[in-house]
Amino acid sequence: MLDATNMILAANPKAQYETHKEEIDRAIQETLGGGRYVLGEQVQRFESEFAAYIGVPHAVGVGSGTDALHLALRACGIGAGDEVITVSYTAVATVAAVEMAGAQPALVDIDPDYFTLDPKRLAGALTSKTRAILVVHLYGQPVDFPPILDFAHTHRLRVIEDCAQSHGAMYGGRRVGSFGDAAAFSFYPTKNLGSLGDGGMAVTHDAELARQVRMLRQYGWDGHRESLCAGWNSRLDEIQAAILRVKLKTLDEDNEKRRRLAALYGRLLKPAKLNLPPERPNCRHACHLYVVRSAQRDKLRSHLRKQGIETLVHYPQGVHQQAAYRDRNLSSGSLSVTESACREVLSLPMYPELTEEEVTTVCRAILEFAGVAAQ
Ligand SMILES: *Cc1c(COP(=O)(O)O)cnc(C)c1O
């Protein structure tokens, strides 16, 4: 019988903990002895190290990626009566954050090759209430920036980046997260940079936006603990920051391992009748997920499961199709590309500690399903 110990897992945050166990355990011990457990020196250091990594002057640690999006939107002055254009083909968190800010999501379709916001849909979604475009670098693939930034500039819209799946990804040699007015990162354990709990970060070039997020994350406090505005409680804790500082040092190396595994998948799966994920020209994909597309997705998935291979589906439904959102009329135009992707996508195992042998095993099982002999 196959069990969790000999399955090939889709993601494996424990393997990464084990890789860095000594250093992480030491960082946790030191933090425990430090006597400060929330928003202390570890958080401050991690904020400046992460800002430097992304290539922006300001980073503000918060409780989750969802909160980072929410507070970044609020800091941009987006709220009730405003509309934010984003995609339905994303984690629910993207759309939830827009609603947390009190704004109305206007969901547009993706382009079929790269699964990211289709810039051709922007004009149809624009209304007099539109204030921002929230782009998602899905699976680690940067969005098609030039037409999106042009459109935002022409119509005076804010651009906010959801970088929850794209730590380290690059467009034209610059890291994503450094293009928009603000960007949000998640440190959920399975992300490319993952804590051992929850965490998030808002980053920006704009000192005033950063100051706003700093206030909003803690009751609207200024430096003297007077609430200057109504805020929330969304803080990053010291232990998570200490762990993230350890892992940030090897993020590029870990992403490189992901990219090598993606290249191996690409080579071995060429004979299978599958759509393999391309990399946008002039970009560096962070390979958060390796997502193939098959008309027989569900059958392929159960074939792999029987062989002890775990896969996931990102995403089985667009946000607009899910129970909480279905009757809310959030779509702006057709979402048929989103809906057909939802029927066909499959996320194969992908994490830095996955071995080449395991990738070969996965590919062999896929080729067997496709009736093609492994080469
Ligand atoms: C994970 C994720 C989020 C939310 O991050 P949390 O830390 O779980 O709140 C937002 N957007 C996308 C695209 C994600 O993958």
Short mmCIF file of N, CA, C and O in Angstrom, two decimals, residues 193-321:
data_model
loop_
_atom_site.label_atom_id
_atom_site.label_comp_id
_atom_site.label_asym_id
_atom_site.label_seq_id
_atom_site.Cartn_x
_atom_site.Cartn_y
_atom_site.Cartn_z
N LEU A 193 9.33 31.14 -1.05
CA LEU A 193 9.96 31.51 0.22
C LEU A 193 8.89 31.31 1.29
O LEU A 193 7.95 32.10 1.38
N GLY A 194 9.05 30.25 2.08
CA GLY A 194 7.98 29.86 3.00
C GLY A 194 8.44 29.87 4.45
O GLY A 194 9.54 29.43 4.77
N SER A 195 7.58 30.36 5.32
CA SER A 195 7.86 30.30 6.76
C SER A 195 7.34 28.97 7.28
O SER A 195 6.94 28.10 6.51
N LEU A 196 7.35 28.80 8.59
CA LEU A 196 6.77 27.58 9.18
C LEU A 196 5.51 27.98 9.93
O LEU A 196 5.28 27.58 11.07
N GLY A 197 4.72 28.80 9.29
CA GLY A 197 3.48 29.33 9.83
C GLY A 197 2.96 30.30 8.78
O GLY A 197 3.25 30.12 7.60
N ASP A 198 2.25 31.32 9.20
CA ASP A 198 1.77 32.33 8.26
C ASP A 198 2.66 33.56 8.28
O ASP A 198 3.29 33.87 9.30
N GLY A 199 2.68 34.27 7.19
CA GLY A 199 3.41 35.53 7.13
C GLY A 199 3.22 36.16 5.76
O GLY A 199 2.84 35.50 4.80
N GLY A 200 3.48 37.46 5.67
CA GLY A 200 3.37 38.16 4.39
C GLY A 200 4.18 39.44 4.43
O GLY A 200 4.71 39.84 5.48
N MET A 201 4.31 40.08 3.26
CA MET A 201 5.10 41.31 3.17
C MET A 201 4.53 42.20 2.07
O MET A 201 4.22 41.71 0.98
N ALA A 202 4.39 43.47 2.39
CA ALA A 202 4.04 44.45 1.35
C ALA A 202 5.32 45.21 1.02
O ALA A 202 6.05 45.61 1.93
N VAL A 203 5.60 45.41 -0.27
CA VAL A 203 6.80 46.16 -0.67
C VAL A 203 6.40 47.30 -1.59
O VAL A 203 5.37 47.22 -2.28
N THR A 204 7.19 48.36 -1.60
CA THR A 204 6.87 49.52 -2.42
C THR A 204 8.08 50.44 -2.59
O THR A 204 9.00 50.42 -1.78
N HIS A 205 8.04 51.25 -3.66
CA HIS A 205 9.03 52.31 -3.84
C HIS A 205 8.65 53.56 -3.06
O HIS A 205 9.46 54.47 -2.92
N ASP A 206 7.40 53.63 -2.64
CA ASP A 206 6.80 54.87 -2.15
C ASP A 206 6.84 54.92 -0.62
O ASP A 206 6.16 54.15 0.06
N ALA A 207 7.62 55.84 -0.08
CA ALA A 207 7.79 55.94 1.38
C ALA A 207 6.46 56.20 2.09
O ALA A 207 6.20 55.67 3.18
N GLU A 208 5.60 56.98 1.47
CA GLU A 208 4.31 57.30 2.10
C GLU A 208 3.40 56.06 2.14
O GLU A 208 2.75 55.80 3.16
N LEU A 209 3.39 55.30 1.06
CA LEU A 209 2.61 54.05 1.05
C LEU A 209 3.12 53.10 2.14
O LEU A 209 2.33 52.48 2.86
N ALA A 210 4.43 53.02 2.27
CA ALA A 210 5.02 52.12 3.28
C ALA A 210 4.61 52.58 4.68
O ALA A 210 4.25 51.77 5.54
N ARG A 211 4.63 53.88 4.89
CA ARG A 211 4.25 54.42 6.20
C ARG A 211 2.78 54.09 6.51
O ARG A 211 2.44 53.71 7.63
N GLN A 212 1.95 54.18 5.49
CA GLN A 212 0.53 53.84 5.67
C GLN A 212 0.36 52.37 6.06
O GLN A 212 -0.40 52.05 6.97
N VAL A 213 1.06 51.48 5.34
CA VAL A 213 0.92 50.05 5.64
C VAL A 213 1.41 49.78 7.07
O VAL A 213 0.80 49.01 7.82
N ARG A 214 2.52 50.45 7.46
CA ARG A 214 3.03 50.27 8.82
C ARG A 214 2.00 50.67 9.87
O ARG A 214 1.88 50.03 10.92
N MET A 215 1.27 51.74 9.60
CA MET A 215 0.22 52.14 10.54
C MET A 215 -0.94 51.16 10.52
O MET A 215 -1.42 50.72 11.56
N LEU A 216 -1.38 50.80 9.30
CA LEU A 216 -2.57 49.95 9.17
C LEU A 216 -2.36 48.57 9.78
O LEU A 216 -3.32 47.94 10.22
N ARG A 217 -1.11 48.08 9.80
CA ARG A 217 -0.90 46.72 10.30
C ARG A 217 -1.03 46.68 11.83
O ARG A 217 -1.09 45.61 12.43
N GLN A 218 -1.04 47.84 12.48
CA GLN A 218 -1.09 47.84 13.94
C GLN A 218 -1.97 48.99 14.45
O GLN A 218 -1.47 50.02 14.89
N TYR A 219 -3.25 48.80 14.37
CA TYR A 219 -4.26 49.71 14.96
C TYR A 219 -4.19 51.15 14.48
O TYR A 219 -4.73 52.04 15.14
N GLY A 220 -3.50 51.39 13.38
CA GLY A 220 -3.37 52.78 12.92
C GLY A 220 -2.41 53.61 13.74
O GLY A 220 -2.38 54.84 13.64
N TRP A 221 -1.57 52.92 14.52
CA TRP A 221 -0.63 53.61 15.41
C TRP A 221 0.44 54.42 14.69
O TRP A 221 1.01 53.95 13.70
N ASP A 222 0.77 55.56 15.23
CA ASP A 222 2.01 56.25 14.86
C ASP A 222 3.11 55.77 15.81
O ASP A 222 2.90 54.85 16.60
N GLY A 223 4.26 56.41 15.79
CA GLY A 223 5.37 56.00 16.64
C GLY A 223 5.08 56.14 18.14
O GLY A 223 5.78 55.55 18.96
N HIS A 224 4.09 56.93 18.48
CA HIS A 224 3.79 57.14 19.90
C HIS A 224 2.54 56.39 20.34
O HIS A 224 1.92 56.73 21.34
N ARG A 225 2.15 55.41 19.55
CA ARG A 225 1.01 54.56 19.89
C ARG A 225 -0.29 55.34 20.02
O ARG A 225 -1.13 55.01 20.85
N GLU A 226 -0.40 56.35 19.20
CA GLU A 226 -1.71 56.97 19.07
C GLU A 226 -2.27 56.54 17.72
O GLU A 226 -1.57 56.59 16.70
N SER A 227 -3.52 56.13 17.69
CA SER A 227 -4.12 55.72 16.41
C SER A 227 -4.47 56.95 15.60
O SER A 227 -5.34 57.71 15.98
N LEU A 228 -3.76 57.09 14.47
CA LEU A 228 -4.01 58.23 13.59
C LEU A 228 -5.09 57.90 12.57
O LEU A 228 -5.68 58.76 11.96
N CYS A 229 -5.26 56.59 12.35
CA CYS A 229 -6.34 56.14 11.46
C CYS A 229 -6.83 54.82 12.03
O CYS A 229 -6.19 54.24 12.90
N ALA A 230 -7.98 54.37 11.56
CA ALA A 230 -8.49 53.07 12.02
C ALA A 230 -7.70 51.98 11.32
O ALA A 230 -7.63 51.97 10.09
N GLY A 231 -7.09 51.08 12.09
CA GLY A 231 -6.26 50.05 11.46
C GLY A 231 -6.71 48.65 11.81
O GLY A 231 -7.84 48.42 12.21
N TRP A 232 -5.78 47.71 11.65
CA TRP A 232 -6.06 46.29 11.91
C TRP A 232 -4.95 45.74 12.81
O TRP A 232 -4.09 46.50 13.25
N ASN A 233 -4.97 44.45 13.03
CA ASN A 233 -3.83 43.80 13.64
C ASN A 233 -3.34 42.76 12.67
O ASN A 233 -3.99 41.74 12.46
N SER A 234 -2.23 43.02 12.02
CA SER A 234 -1.64 42.06 11.10
C SER A 234 -0.13 42.22 11.16
O SER A 234 0.45 43.03 10.46
N ARG A 235 0.48 41.46 12.08
CA ARG A 235 1.91 41.63 12.32
C ARG A 235 2.67 40.35 11.99
O ARG A 235 2.10 39.26 12.04
N LEU A 236 3.94 40.50 11.65
CA LEU A 236 4.80 39.34 11.40
C LEU A 236 5.53 39.03 12.71
O LEU A 236 5.97 39.94 13.41
N ASP A 237 5.60 37.75 13.06
CA ASP A 237 6.27 37.46 14.33
C ASP A 237 7.76 37.17 14.15
O ASP A 237 8.24 36.90 13.05
N GLU A 238 8.48 37.29 15.24
CA GLU A 238 9.93 37.21 15.22
C GLU A 238 10.45 35.84 14.79
O GLU A 238 11.45 35.74 14.07
N ILE A 239 9.77 34.79 15.24
CA ILE A 239 10.24 33.45 14.88
C ILE A 239 10.13 33.24 13.37
O ILE A 239 11.07 32.76 12.72
N GLN A 240 8.99 33.63 12.80
CA GLN A 240 8.85 33.46 11.34
C GLN A 240 9.89 34.30 10.60
O GLN A 240 10.48 33.85 9.62
N ALA A 241 10.11 35.53 11.07
CA ALA A 241 11.10 36.39 10.40
C ALA A 241 12.49 35.77 10.49
O ALA A 241 13.26 35.79 9.51
N ALA A 242 12.83 35.19 11.64
CA ALA A 242 14.15 34.57 11.79
C ALA A 242 14.30 33.38 10.84
O ALA A 242 15.35 33.19 10.22
N ILE A 243 13.23 32.60 10.69
CA ILE A 243 13.26 31.45 9.78
C ILE A 243 13.37 31.93 8.33
O ILE A 243 14.16 31.41 7.53
N LEU A 244 12.62 32.97 8.01
CA LEU A 244 12.63 33.49 6.64
C LEU A 244 13.99 34.08 6.28
O LEU A 244 14.43 34.01 5.12
N ARG A 245 14.69 34.66 7.26
CA ARG A 245 16.03 35.20 7.00
C ARG A 245 16.99 34.07 6.63
O ARG A 245 17.85 34.25 5.76
N VAL A 246 16.83 32.93 7.27
CA VAL A 246 17.67 31.77 6.91
C VAL A 246 17.37 31.35 5.49
O VAL A 246 18.27 31.15 4.66
N LYS A 247 16.08 31.26 5.15
CA LYS A 247 15.70 30.71 3.84
C LYS A 247 15.92 31.70 2.70
O LYS A 247 16.13 31.27 1.56
N LEU A 248 15.86 33.00 3.00
CA LEU A 248 16.08 34.00 1.94
C LEU A 248 17.47 33.83 1.32
O LEU A 248 17.66 34.03 0.12
N LYS A 249 18.43 33.40 2.15
CA LYS A 249 19.80 33.26 1.65
C LYS A 249 19.91 32.25 0.52
O LYS A 249 20.80 32.35 -0.32
N THR A 250 19.02 31.25 0.50
CA THR A 250 19.11 30.23 -0.55
C THR A 250 17.93 30.29 -1.53
O THR A 250 17.74 29.36 -2.31
N LEU A 251 17.17 31.39 -1.49
CA LEU A 251 16.00 31.47 -2.39
C LEU A 251 16.41 31.34 -3.86
O LEU A 251 15.80 30.58 -4.61
N ASP A 252 17.45 32.07 -4.28
CA ASP A 252 17.85 31.99 -5.69
C ASP A 252 18.30 30.57 -6.07
O ASP A 252 17.95 30.07 -7.13
N GLU A 253 19.06 29.97 -5.17
CA GLU A 253 19.52 28.60 -5.41
C GLU A 253 18.32 27.64 -5.49
O GLU A 253 18.27 26.76 -6.35
N ASP A 254 17.37 27.81 -4.58
CA ASP A 254 16.17 26.96 -4.57
C ASP A 254 15.35 27.16 -5.84
O ASP A 254 14.85 26.19 -6.42
N ASN A 255 15.22 28.41 -6.28
CA ASN A 255 14.49 28.67 -7.52
C ASN A 255 15.22 28.04 -8.71
O ASN A 255 14.59 27.55 -9.64
N GLU A 256 16.55 28.07 -8.67
CA GLU A 256 17.33 27.46 -9.73
C GLU A 256 17.09 25.95 -9.78
O GLU A 256 16.96 25.36 -10.85
N LYS A 257 16.99 25.33 -8.60
CA LYS A 257 16.66 23.89 -8.56
C LYS A 257 15.30 23.64 -9.18
O LYS A 257 15.10 22.69 -9.94
N ARG A 258 14.32 24.49 -8.83
CA ARG A 258 12.98 24.35 -9.43
C ARG A 258 13.07 24.46 -10.95
O ARG A 258 12.43 23.70 -11.68
N ARG A 259 13.86 25.42 -11.43
CA ARG A 259 13.96 25.64 -12.88
C ARG A 259 14.61 24.45 -13.58
O ARG A 259 14.23 24.07 -14.68
N ARG A 260 15.60 23.85 -12.92
CA ARG A 260 16.23 22.66 -13.51
C ARG A 260 15.24 21.51 -13.60
O ARG A 260 15.20 20.78 -14.59
N LEU A 261 14.44 21.34 -12.55
CA LEU A 261 13.43 20.27 -12.57
C LEU A 261 12.38 20.55 -13.63
O LEU A 261 11.94 19.63 -14.34
N ALA A 262 11.99 21.81 -13.79
CA ALA A 262 11.01 22.18 -14.83
C ALA A 262 11.58 21.85 -16.21
O ALA A 262 10.87 21.34 -17.08
N ALA A 263 12.88 22.15 -16.41
CA ALA A 263 13.50 21.86 -17.71
C ALA A 263 13.52 20.35 -17.96
O ALA A 263 13.27 19.89 -19.08
N LEU A 264 13.76 19.58 -16.90
CA LEU A 264 13.77 18.12 -17.04
C LEU A 264 12.37 17.60 -17.40
O LEU A 264 12.20 16.78 -18.31
N TYR A 265 11.35 18.11 -16.69
CA TYR A 265 9.96 17.77 -17.06
C TYR A 265 9.74 18.06 -18.54
O TYR A 265 9.18 17.25 -19.27
N GLY A 266 10.17 19.24 -18.96
CA GLY A 266 9.95 19.67 -20.34
C GLY A 266 10.58 18.71 -21.34
O GLY A 266 9.97 18.34 -22.34
N ARG A 267 11.82 18.27 -21.04
CA ARG A 267 12.51 17.34 -21.94
C ARG A 267 11.82 15.99 -21.98
O ARG A 267 11.55 15.45 -23.04
N LEU A 268 11.53 15.47 -20.77
CA LEU A 268 11.00 14.10 -20.71
C LEU A 268 9.56 14.01 -21.20
O LEU A 268 9.13 12.96 -21.68
N LEU A 269 8.81 15.09 -21.06
CA LEU A 269 7.38 15.03 -21.42
C LEU A 269 7.11 15.43 -22.86
O LEU A 269 5.96 15.42 -23.29
N LYS A 270 8.16 15.77 -23.60
CA LYS A 270 7.94 16.21 -24.98
C LYS A 270 7.09 15.23 -25.79
O LYS A 270 6.17 15.65 -26.49
N PRO A 271 7.34 13.90 -25.68
CA PRO A 271 6.53 12.98 -26.49
C PRO A 271 5.09 12.81 -26.02
O PRO A 271 4.26 12.29 -26.76
N ALA A 272 4.77 13.23 -24.79
CA ALA A 272 3.39 13.08 -24.30
C ALA A 272 2.52 14.15 -24.96
O ALA A 272 2.99 15.22 -25.28
N LYS A 273 1.26 13.81 -25.17
CA LYS A 273 0.39 14.81 -25.84
C LYS A 273 -0.18 15.74 -24.78
O LYS A 273 -1.33 15.65 -24.41
N LEU A 274 0.67 16.63 -24.29
CA LEU A 274 0.27 17.55 -23.22
C LEU A 274 0.70 18.95 -23.61
O LEU A 274 1.70 19.13 -24.30
N ASN A 275 -0.01 19.95 -23.11
CA ASN A 275 0.51 21.31 -23.23
C ASN A 275 1.41 21.57 -22.04
O ASN A 275 0.99 21.50 -20.89
N LEU A 276 2.69 21.88 -22.33
CA LEU A 276 3.66 22.15 -21.27
C LEU A 276 3.76 23.66 -21.05
O LEU A 276 3.52 24.44 -21.98
N PRO A 277 4.14 24.08 -19.84
CA PRO A 277 4.15 25.52 -19.57
C PRO A 277 5.33 26.24 -20.22
O PRO A 277 6.48 25.86 -20.02
N PRO A 278 5.05 27.28 -21.00
CA PRO A 278 6.14 28.07 -21.60
C PRO A 278 6.63 29.13 -20.61
O PRO A 278 5.98 29.40 -19.62
N GLU A 279 7.80 29.69 -20.91
CA GLU A 279 8.29 30.82 -20.12
C GLU A 279 8.13 32.07 -20.99
O GLU A 279 8.54 32.06 -22.15
N ARG A 280 7.53 33.12 -20.43
CA ARG A 280 7.33 34.34 -21.21
C ARG A 280 8.70 34.88 -21.65
O ARG A 280 9.64 34.88 -20.85
N PRO A 281 8.82 35.32 -22.92
CA PRO A 281 10.11 35.85 -23.39
C PRO A 281 10.61 36.97 -22.48
O PRO A 281 9.80 37.75 -21.96
N ASN A 282 11.92 37.05 -22.30
CA ASN A 282 12.52 38.12 -21.51
C ASN A 282 12.21 38.01 -20.02
O ASN A 282 12.32 38.97 -19.28
N CYS A 283 11.75 36.81 -19.60
CA CYS A 283 11.36 36.63 -18.20
C CYS A 283 12.10 35.47 -17.56
O CYS A 283 12.64 34.61 -18.24
N ARG A 284 12.09 35.49 -16.25
CA ARG A 284 12.61 34.38 -15.48
C ARG A 284 11.48 33.87 -14.60
O ARG A 284 11.06 34.53 -13.65
N HIS A 285 10.96 32.71 -14.96
CA HIS A 285 9.84 32.07 -14.26
C HIS A 285 10.35 31.55 -12.91
O HIS A 285 11.42 30.97 -12.85
N ALA A 286 9.58 31.75 -11.84
CA ALA A 286 10.02 31.27 -10.53
C ALA A 286 9.63 29.80 -10.28
O ALA A 286 9.97 29.24 -9.24
N CYS A 287 8.90 29.21 -11.25
CA CYS A 287 8.53 27.78 -11.15
C CYS A 287 7.95 27.42 -9.79
O CYS A 287 8.32 26.39 -9.22
N HIS A 288 7.05 28.24 -9.30
CA HIS A 288 6.35 27.86 -8.07
C HIS A 288 5.58 26.57 -8.31
O HIS A 288 5.64 25.64 -7.51
N LEU A 289 4.88 26.50 -9.44
CA LEU A 289 4.14 25.30 -9.81
C LEU A 289 4.53 24.91 -11.23
O LEU A 289 4.84 25.78 -12.05
N TYR A 290 4.51 23.60 -11.51
CA TYR A 290 4.71 23.13 -12.87
C TYR A 290 3.37 22.58 -13.35
O TYR A 290 2.95 21.50 -12.92
N VAL A 291 2.71 23.37 -14.19
CA VAL A 291 1.31 23.08 -14.54
C VAL A 291 1.20 22.67 -16.00
O VAL A 291 1.56 23.43 -16.90
N VAL A 292 0.73 21.43 -16.23
CA VAL A 292 0.50 20.96 -17.59
C VAL A 292 -1.00 21.00 -17.86
O VAL A 292 -1.81 21.20 -16.95
N ARG A 293 -1.34 20.81 -19.11
CA ARG A 293 -2.73 20.91 -19.49
C ARG A 293 -3.09 19.69 -20.32
O ARG A 293 -2.39 19.35 -21.27
N SER A 294 -4.20 19.03 -19.94
CA SER A 294 -4.62 17.83 -20.66
C SER A 294 -6.14 17.77 -20.69
O SER A 294 -6.81 18.04 -19.69
N ALA A 295 -6.68 17.39 -21.86
CA ALA A 295 -8.14 17.23 -21.97
C ALA A 295 -8.61 16.08 -21.09
O ALA A 295 -9.77 15.99 -20.75
N GLN A 296 -7.68 15.19 -20.74
CA GLN A 296 -8.04 14.04 -19.88
C GLN A 296 -7.50 14.21 -18.47
O GLN A 296 -7.08 13.23 -17.84
N ARG A 297 -7.49 15.41 -18.00
CA ARG A 297 -6.88 15.75 -16.71
C ARG A 297 -7.29 14.81 -15.57
O ARG A 297 -6.44 14.27 -14.86
N ASP A 298 -8.60 14.61 -15.38
CA ASP A 298 -9.04 13.84 -14.21
C ASP A 298 -8.59 12.38 -14.28
O ASP A 298 -8.20 11.79 -13.29
N LYS A 299 -8.63 11.82 -15.50
CA LYS A 299 -8.16 10.43 -15.67
C LYS A 299 -6.65 10.35 -15.43
O LYS A 299 -6.17 9.42 -14.79
N LEU A 300 -5.93 11.30 -15.97
CA LEU A 300 -4.47 11.33 -15.77
C LEU A 300 -4.16 11.45 -14.28
O LEU A 300 -3.28 10.77 -13.74
N ARG A 301 -4.92 12.28 -13.59
CA ARG A 301 -4.68 12.51 -12.17
C ARG A 301 -4.89 11.22 -11.37
O ARG A 301 -4.09 10.88 -10.50
N SER A 302 -5.95 10.48 -11.68
CA SER A 302 -6.16 9.26 -10.89
C SER A 302 -5.16 8.18 -11.27
O SER A 302 -4.72 7.39 -10.42
N HIS A 303 -4.74 8.15 -12.54
CA HIS A 303 -3.65 7.23 -12.95
C HIS A 303 -2.38 7.51 -12.11
O HIS A 303 -1.75 6.59 -11.59
N LEU A 304 -2.05 8.77 -11.96
CA LEU A 304 -0.83 9.12 -11.21
C LEU A 304 -1.00 8.79 -9.73
O LEU A 304 -0.07 8.29 -9.09
N ARG A 305 -2.17 9.07 -9.21
CA ARG A 305 -2.43 8.77 -7.79
C ARG A 305 -2.21 7.27 -7.50
O ARG A 305 -1.60 6.90 -6.51
N LYS A 306 -2.70 6.45 -8.43
CA LYS A 306 -2.53 4.99 -8.25
C LYS A 306 -1.06 4.59 -8.24
O LYS A 306 -0.69 3.57 -7.68
N GLN A 307 -0.23 5.39 -8.89
CA GLN A 307 1.21 5.10 -8.91
C GLN A 307 1.94 5.80 -7.76
O GLN A 307 3.17 5.88 -7.76
N GLY A 308 1.19 6.34 -6.82
CA GLY A 308 1.82 6.98 -5.66
C GLY A 308 2.32 8.38 -5.94
O GLY A 308 3.25 8.86 -5.28
N ILE A 309 1.73 9.05 -6.91
CA ILE A 309 2.17 10.40 -7.26
C ILE A 309 1.04 11.38 -6.96
O ILE A 309 -0.04 11.29 -7.54
N GLU A 310 1.32 12.29 -6.04
CA GLU A 310 0.32 13.30 -5.68
C GLU A 310 0.40 14.47 -6.67
O GLU A 310 1.49 14.95 -6.98
N THR A 311 -0.76 14.90 -7.14
CA THR A 311 -0.81 16.11 -7.96
C THR A 311 -1.87 17.03 -7.35
O THR A 311 -2.65 16.60 -6.50
N LEU A 312 -1.89 18.28 -7.79
CA LEU A 312 -2.90 19.23 -7.31
C LEU A 312 -3.51 19.93 -8.52
O LEU A 312 -2.96 19.83 -9.63
N VAL A 313 -4.61 20.61 -8.30
CA VAL A 313 -5.22 21.37 -9.38
C VAL A 313 -5.33 22.83 -8.95
O VAL A 313 -6.01 23.15 -8.00
N HIS A 314 -4.60 23.67 -9.64
CA HIS A 314 -4.66 25.13 -9.42
C HIS A 314 -5.15 25.75 -10.71
O HIS A 314 -4.35 25.95 -11.60
N TYR A 315 -6.43 25.95 -10.90
CA TYR A 315 -7.50 25.87 -9.91
C TYR A 315 -8.66 25.13 -10.53
O TYR A 315 -8.90 25.30 -11.72
N PRO A 316 -9.40 24.34 -9.75
CA PRO A 316 -10.52 23.59 -10.33
C PRO A 316 -11.69 24.50 -10.74
O PRO A 316 -12.51 24.11 -11.58
N GLN A 317 -11.78 25.68 -10.15
CA GLN A 317 -12.83 26.64 -10.50
C GLN A 317 -12.25 28.04 -10.45
O GLN A 317 -11.40 28.33 -9.61
N GLY A 318 -12.76 28.90 -11.31
CA GLY A 318 -12.43 30.32 -11.15
C GLY A 318 -13.10 30.82 -9.89
O GLY A 318 -14.05 30.19 -9.39
N VAL A 319 -12.63 31.95 -9.38
CA VAL A 319 -13.26 32.51 -8.18
C VAL A 319 -14.75 32.77 -8.45
O VAL A 319 -15.60 32.49 -7.61
N HIS A 320 -15.06 33.25 -9.68
CA HIS A 320 -16.45 33.59 -10.00
C HIS A 320 -17.36 32.38 -10.04
O HIS A 320 -18.57 32.52 -10.06
N GLN A 321 -16.80 31.16 -10.07
CA GLN A 321 -17.62 29.94 -10.13
C GLN A 321 -17.87 29.34 -8.75
O GLN A 321 -18.62 28.39 -8.61
#
